[in-house]
Amino acid sequence: MHAGKGIAILERVWPVLVLVVPLMAVVVLADLYGSVMFQRTVTDALIKIVLVVGLYIFIGNSGIVSFGHIGFAGIAAYFATWMTCCAMMKPITMTGLPDFLRLETYSLWSTALVSVAIAGVAALVIGLVLMRLSGLAASISTLAALFIFHAVYANWDSVTMGRASIVGVPTYVTVWVALGGAVLAIAVAWLYQISSYGLATRAARDDEVAAQASGISLYWNRLIAFVLSGMVVGLGGVLMVHFQGTISVNAFYLNLTFITLAMLVVGGMRSLAGAVVGVVVLTSVADVFRRLEAGVDLGAMRLSTPVGTQEMFLAALMLLILVFRKDGLMGRRELRLPRFPGTGQGREAP
Amino acid sequence: MRNFLQVMVDAIALGSLLALVALAIGLVFGVMRLINFAQGDYITIGAYALVVPAASLTPTLLIGALPIPLMVAGVLLVVVMLALATERVAFRPLRDSDPATLLISSFAVSYFLQHMIMLVHTGRPKSIGIGQALTTPIEVLGLRVPGIQVVTMGVTAVLLIALVLFLKRTPMGIQMRAAAENFQMARLLGVPANRVIAMAFVISGLLGGTVSLLLIVQTGTLDIRMGLMPVIFAFFATVIGGMGSLVGAALGGFLVGVSSVLLQSYLPEGLRPFRDAFVFGLVIVILLVRPKGLIVIGAARERV
Amino acid sequence: MTPPETAAEPRPTRLQAQNVHVSFGGIRALTGIDLTIRRGEVLGLIGPNGAGKTTLVNVLTGFQAPTEGRVMLEDQTLTGMKARDVARAGVARSFQAARLFRDLTVQENLVVAALGAGLPRRAAEARAHEILDWIGCAPIAHLTCDGLSYGDERRISIARALAMGPSFALLDEPASGMNETECAALMQVISELPAQFDCGVLLIEHNMTVIMGVCQRIHVLDGGRSLAEGTPDEVQANPAVRRAYLGEKADQVALTI
Amino acid sequence: ADDPIRIGFAIAQSGWMANYDAEPFRGAIMRIEEINEAGGLLGRQIEYRVSDTRTDQQYAATVGQQMVAEGVDLLVVSCDYDMGAPAALAASQAGIMNISLCAGDPKMGAQGVGPYTFTANNSGQTEGIAMAEYATREMGIETVYILEDLSLEYHRSAVAGFRAAWLQDRDEASILGRDTYMNDDPSIASQITRLRGLDPQPDSLYMCSVMPGGGSAIRQIRAAGIDTPILGCTAMVDNYWLGAVPGLTNFWLPGFMSLYGDDPRDEIHEFLAAYEERWGEAPGSSYVINGYSMVEAYELAVSRAESVEAPAVTEAMEAFTDEQFLAGPSTYTPEVHILLDRPYLMMNVEDDSFRAVEIYRPTLIPDMQLLFRIGQ
Amino acid sequence: MLDISELTVRYGKLTALDQVDIRVAGGEAVFVVGPNGAGKSTLLKTISGLLRPASGGIGFEGSDIAGVAPEKLCQRGLALVPEGRHIFRTLTVEENLLVGMMIRRDKAAAKQDLERILQTFPILRDRFRGVAGNLSGGEQQQLAIARALLQRPRLLMIDEPSLGLAPLVIDQVYASLKDLNAAGLTLLVVEQSTARVLDLATRVYVLRSGKVVLSDSAEALATGNAMEEAYFGYAGRESA
Ligand SMILES: Nc1ncnc2c1ncn2[C@@H]1O[C@H](COP(=O)(O)OP(=O)(O)OP(=O)(O)O)[C@@H](O)[C@H]1O
Ligand SMILES: Nc1ncnc2c1ncn2[C@@H]1O[C@H](COP(=O)(O)OP(=O)(O)OP(=O)(O)O)[C@@H](O)[C@H]1O
Ligand SMILES: [Mg+2]
Ligand SMILES: [Mg+2]
């Protein structure tokens, strides 16, 4: 029971290390030897990790599936765009912006911070209303919130340019920056998870009634999770827009919502490791299929699958994973230091 | 006044269509906690079944070329088979997963089906002109009601009543609700639970096929995403109606459809683009006021 | 075992239900119940199935609003407060089903409750540890709760209520599904509670051995009304109680178990 | 300079965008092959390769960067601003020439993506202008009702152009109303109710939309007994969707070319014959011509600049004035990298087919305000 | 009637039942007792088809039923009241009972049975149209037992019938079971507490850690303390 202090600390940070170190390794490899395509795939995956880990902070801990978080990514991304984009065009095309956005351009650091904070504020405002609800009613209202976000941003021409893409956002997100984002997200998620707030939120997930009887406020604990995860997802949005250089409202809508949720569930909705593993697995599989579809040279023969089969395979694979691992690839476990089995029955702690 | 009545007719017609979709979503949810997004693809595939599967842009009719009774039966059969196949292959093995996993698996099924259609038909919208006669309006008391709207309202009313009676009164219906709630226990009591749950999918297939036909007559177009928005609206409808209550689902469908039409009709021009934002805002308000939905069935609230 | 350190103000000595009525539509689950739980005692609550025992606990803990009447903690009115605030005021409970947080570890289950009572993290961990030690569950502290044996589940659910450092602990059928050995151990635990935790206990049980063995007083409900209250011997001898609840073999049961 | 000129196509070969990119791509290949057969451009053969963007903006950027890294002289991007811009941006930032097959958004140019970006199509506004002018001048239409599909920016641009041209000769009162809908609305009954409630009824209906919502809306409008001329926009060209509205007549729009044998221009007939010979089937979409003329434009600019370097080619392109390409005379300026007055073939539906009516060249040249829809 | 031989059941690595042999003749009332986690519930679940055995055979009236679906077994006259009641919370009390009656072909007799059951458990009549999820714990237990009785099985298995019941009701339940047993219903009952067992039982099995550690006729066990010894052998950790 009484391990040394060093081991105790290692035990605490291990679940983060074990996720972060392999990611670093991949990034180093990509940086040294990868093609543009590979580097960009890795960067994209790291940004997805930020998004999915952000989702996990709320969904995994509260047990409430949120369909609305991609909206916070959108809000942050648009704000970052307004702060940094196209100094020439902005005053003409985005006339509805307040002067401090329309006429000025800000540094990337302050932009990132402010945008993430804006996502947090948005999450706070929405959370104040929606966290009264629980279960399916909460889920569906977050979906409603996403639709509202979309309807507003798609038609608020004077500041978002409607559905059109805005082009010319500075692209500073390299694979290293994305790695930084992913590490930050993972660390934040882990710290939250083991904090008192995280613990209380997870308790409420397992049994709302018993949690109330234990003196826990469902509302405030979930609200904290909601805001924090809104901010992390917002960070994902900021990275996305500065990676791609363009932004449009449709990029922050159902497709991204579905794919990120799918990654989370396939990896394991109830474990931080699951969030990361889900992204890695689905991205790699999609990448392999994409290469197959593009064709593989086998000597003189060129094998390629018909267009569209890739998506069908991916869908089938997701189903298979879910059928054989109901709680996702990671189940409900985190990757912990192996320890000596305890006495008595029951499962090992996650 | 007449204009208002006309708007109400439009509103109820759209409400009926969404109510039909919501019934299917609500039924399957009631039976296995599955919010079946693939319901949208049932609708889409039902519609595509009318034409020969081919990449060509101007499709030739397949089932659509049959005499009307056969055509209707054909579409329903296709969709029912599809619903059964998805149940057997994808949803049955996942039966005791939690709702989130089931939901994601239905995304996967939907994604699969969508790309299957794309593979066969290409992603390009197609057109198909059947049921022309049904689209011509009938004048009733100075109101202009397209035949298809009348049909939609009638079909919805009939199916809703039939379904409610089926679930409340028939042994199969009670068994279905029992299996819905506790699958293993139902089996212990001799309920052929697999068959009973498959039955729910058969019904959702019938509803899906009906919606395919109604939509096709109304729009004359085929598109791989044609089922998506109705299903998303129905999803909202089912929740605000009260999960697990079919009448609630239908009511929710009406409410969403009606409010969408009313907003479209009465919002000032500048705000009309934000119509959907208002509809969804309304959804949130309803849920805040009634978190369990409009119709709360007795035991929806768990007793401590 | 240290009493909760939040005891800056004097701990309440009485939890009272005053003229509590509850009806669900036409069903009158409770009719004019007056009941007082005193700190330092174990009060038994018995009665036939459907008598309203669980409902009364729900009223006392804020999970059920009474249609009439009120709940007092010393001089503080609890009626109308949210369940969680009642819990924070010092009234903890367990449930008829264990209702553990099943993805958390045993230790974490207790920590959550201690945090809920307002302790800082460190103190909460320490208290959880202490209680687990005391109740004999320290060896399973790091196991997750799904997969625990039934008896362990029941004990942890009591321990969790205790982790709040409550002034009053309301336990709903803690011994159901336990065998004789476990019942004996449980009786030991319950009878030590008032002293160890400086609290009052309300115990609902159908197991007469347990009830008769640990309660100083027993309150009997029947059909939502109070039927009797008294010492175990008085209650056991009460013919109305025997007719409504215990049955004629009562003595025999108490003897053979 | 013996090594070939390399053209990369970062276009959609899967996903919904593939339908819009496929035909212009074939058209472009035809021109490339003709050039190579005739000895090449600046004496160099043209080599091309294509990579699928899968109708995904993020992935389009990746494909664009990959192609740039592999070294292309020209990057051709999707026939749509949103889908094409990410790849175009990659090329622009690397100082490489890039042209969209047929995007209709002026931001696909110097003010949006970057200095080396062009598109081989008229602006969306120009379509609206052409339709409004034609309706006014040749069809004798006095009043109009506007029904706007909100789901694409393109529709809004066309409507903006339409309004601007319409209001040249008349006042607001001649626009009897305006309504909106979403492309995926299953029913537009309430819009029709509003339209039917107008008194007087409009002479015509301007409706910019695409399939499937466009076809569905027209079906519902006609079913409601509204027979006024419908003025549409180019995206609804070609017969493939007419099945939705059997017996449709009086539907007008500005098109590129007729695929149905009645195009007034001989060179179009030759092109169609050549197409059938090359691909073994008739083209499915009249957008094909944009791809062909896109390569024509690049060819002309490169031969004038005698270089494939982006600055030189850009300068040559910007000097285009009414250069005669297959799709019609084309003009670019240093400010505007999109076409503003390439003539249209006006078309009308009769006997379940589009019919060529006549060539019409819009006269109103949209200014920057209109192009970027400022204050609209 | 029921003939279980060398039955082994596993949950993953954990062996819950290990080479268990149990025999129940027609008309018997056999009890299985044992401490927590002994595998009693596992045994009943396996017989009723909810779990698949890892090895071993389960003979029911001469045919092997290992792995046969529960709904099929139910039709052959096997009923189980599982641990944890498992009433249909969203259905009414009436509908719960109806589901139990659905496999009956003799509808008229089933109606009579329903009457009789409602007399035994009057509370169910009071709550007949109410939603079952609102019942109190003990009321739910009564509903679960009533529902199984309505199936009119030939072999009735009950997992802890007395759980959460008031003493008086326990007496009633046991009295009913005794009557039914006398009328020919074969019983296989799991109980935690050994107190009432000997009154009704013809034979008793004591299960511990997945193994049968004792089996004997009730009369034999009533005298002497073999049963206590087997039961408490090295039972609960905390008592040790
Ligand atoms: N939400 C409700 N709606 C309707 N009736 C209810 C509700 N809650 C409880 N009841 C009824 O009130 C009565 C009292 O229930 P309660 O659970 O308090 O009984 P109990 O004394 O705890 O019984 P048991 O010993 O069986 O647990 C029961 O008859 C029950 O059916
Ligand atoms: N679903 C399951 N997964 C894993 N292990 C299980 C499962 N169900 C039971 N077990 C384990 O199998 C063993 C036997 O369990 P079982 O429920 O059959 O015991 P029991 O004799 O009925 O106990 P109780 O008296 O507590 O009801 C126990 O160790 C238990 O932890
Ligand atoms: Mg109770
Ligand atoms: Mg058991």
PDB file of C-alpha atoms in Angstrom, chain A residues 11 26 32 49 85 87 89 93 108 117-118 124 134 148 182 220 229 248 262 287 292 302-303 305 313 323 327:
ATOM      1  CA  GLU A  11       1.144   6.787 -10.649  1.00  0.00           C
ATOM      2  CA  VAL A  26       4.709  10.129 -33.929  1.00  0.00           C
ATOM      3  CA  LEU A  32      11.691  14.204 -39.652  1.00  0.00           C
ATOM      4  CA  ILE A  49      -7.708  14.912 -30.186  1.00  0.00           C
ATOM      5  CA  CYS A  85      -7.941  37.562 -40.538  1.00  0.00           C
ATOM      6  CA  ALA A  87      -6.902  43.102 -42.517  1.00  0.00           C
ATOM      7  CA  MET A  89     -10.986  42.702 -46.636  1.00  0.00           C
ATOM      8  CA  THR A  93     -16.838  42.547 -46.035  1.00  0.00           C
ATOM      9  CA  LEU A 108      -1.825  35.075 -32.320  1.00  0.00           C
ATOM     10  CA  ALA A 117     -12.315  32.531 -23.264  1.00  0.00           C
ATOM     11  CA  ILE A 118     -15.147  33.528 -25.593  1.00  0.00           C
ATOM     12  CA  LEU A 124     -21.336  29.361 -19.576  1.00  0.00           C
ATOM     13  CA  SER A 134     -30.431  15.959 -17.573  1.00  0.00           C
ATOM     14  CA  ILE A 148     -29.283  27.732 -33.405  1.00  0.00           C
ATOM     15  CA  ALA A 182      -3.282  18.038 -27.617  1.00  0.00           C
ATOM     16  CA  TRP A 220     -23.055  23.392 -10.634  1.00  0.00           C
ATOM     17  CA  SER A 229     -15.052  21.312 -22.036  1.00  0.00           C
ATOM     18  CA  SER A 248     -17.048  28.391 -42.925  1.00  0.00           C
ATOM     19  CA  ALA A 262     -17.988   8.595 -33.200  1.00  0.00           C
ATOM     20  CA  ASP A 287      -5.939   6.916 -43.834  1.00  0.00           C
ATOM     21  CA  LEU A 292      -6.159   1.837 -50.815  1.00  0.00           C
ATOM     22  CA  ARG A 302      -2.623  -1.321 -59.593  1.00  0.00           C
ATOM     23  CA  LEU A 303      -5.246  -2.251 -57.063  1.00  0.00           C
ATOM     24  CA  THR A 305     -11.196   0.041 -54.393  1.00  0.00           C
ATOM     25  CA  PHE A 313     -15.782  -0.107 -44.669  1.00  0.00           C
ATOM     26  CA  VAL A 323     -20.558  -4.875 -31.190  1.00  0.00           C
ATOM     27  CA  ASP A 327     -17.920   0.347 -23.986  1.00  0.00           C
TER      28      ASP A 327
END
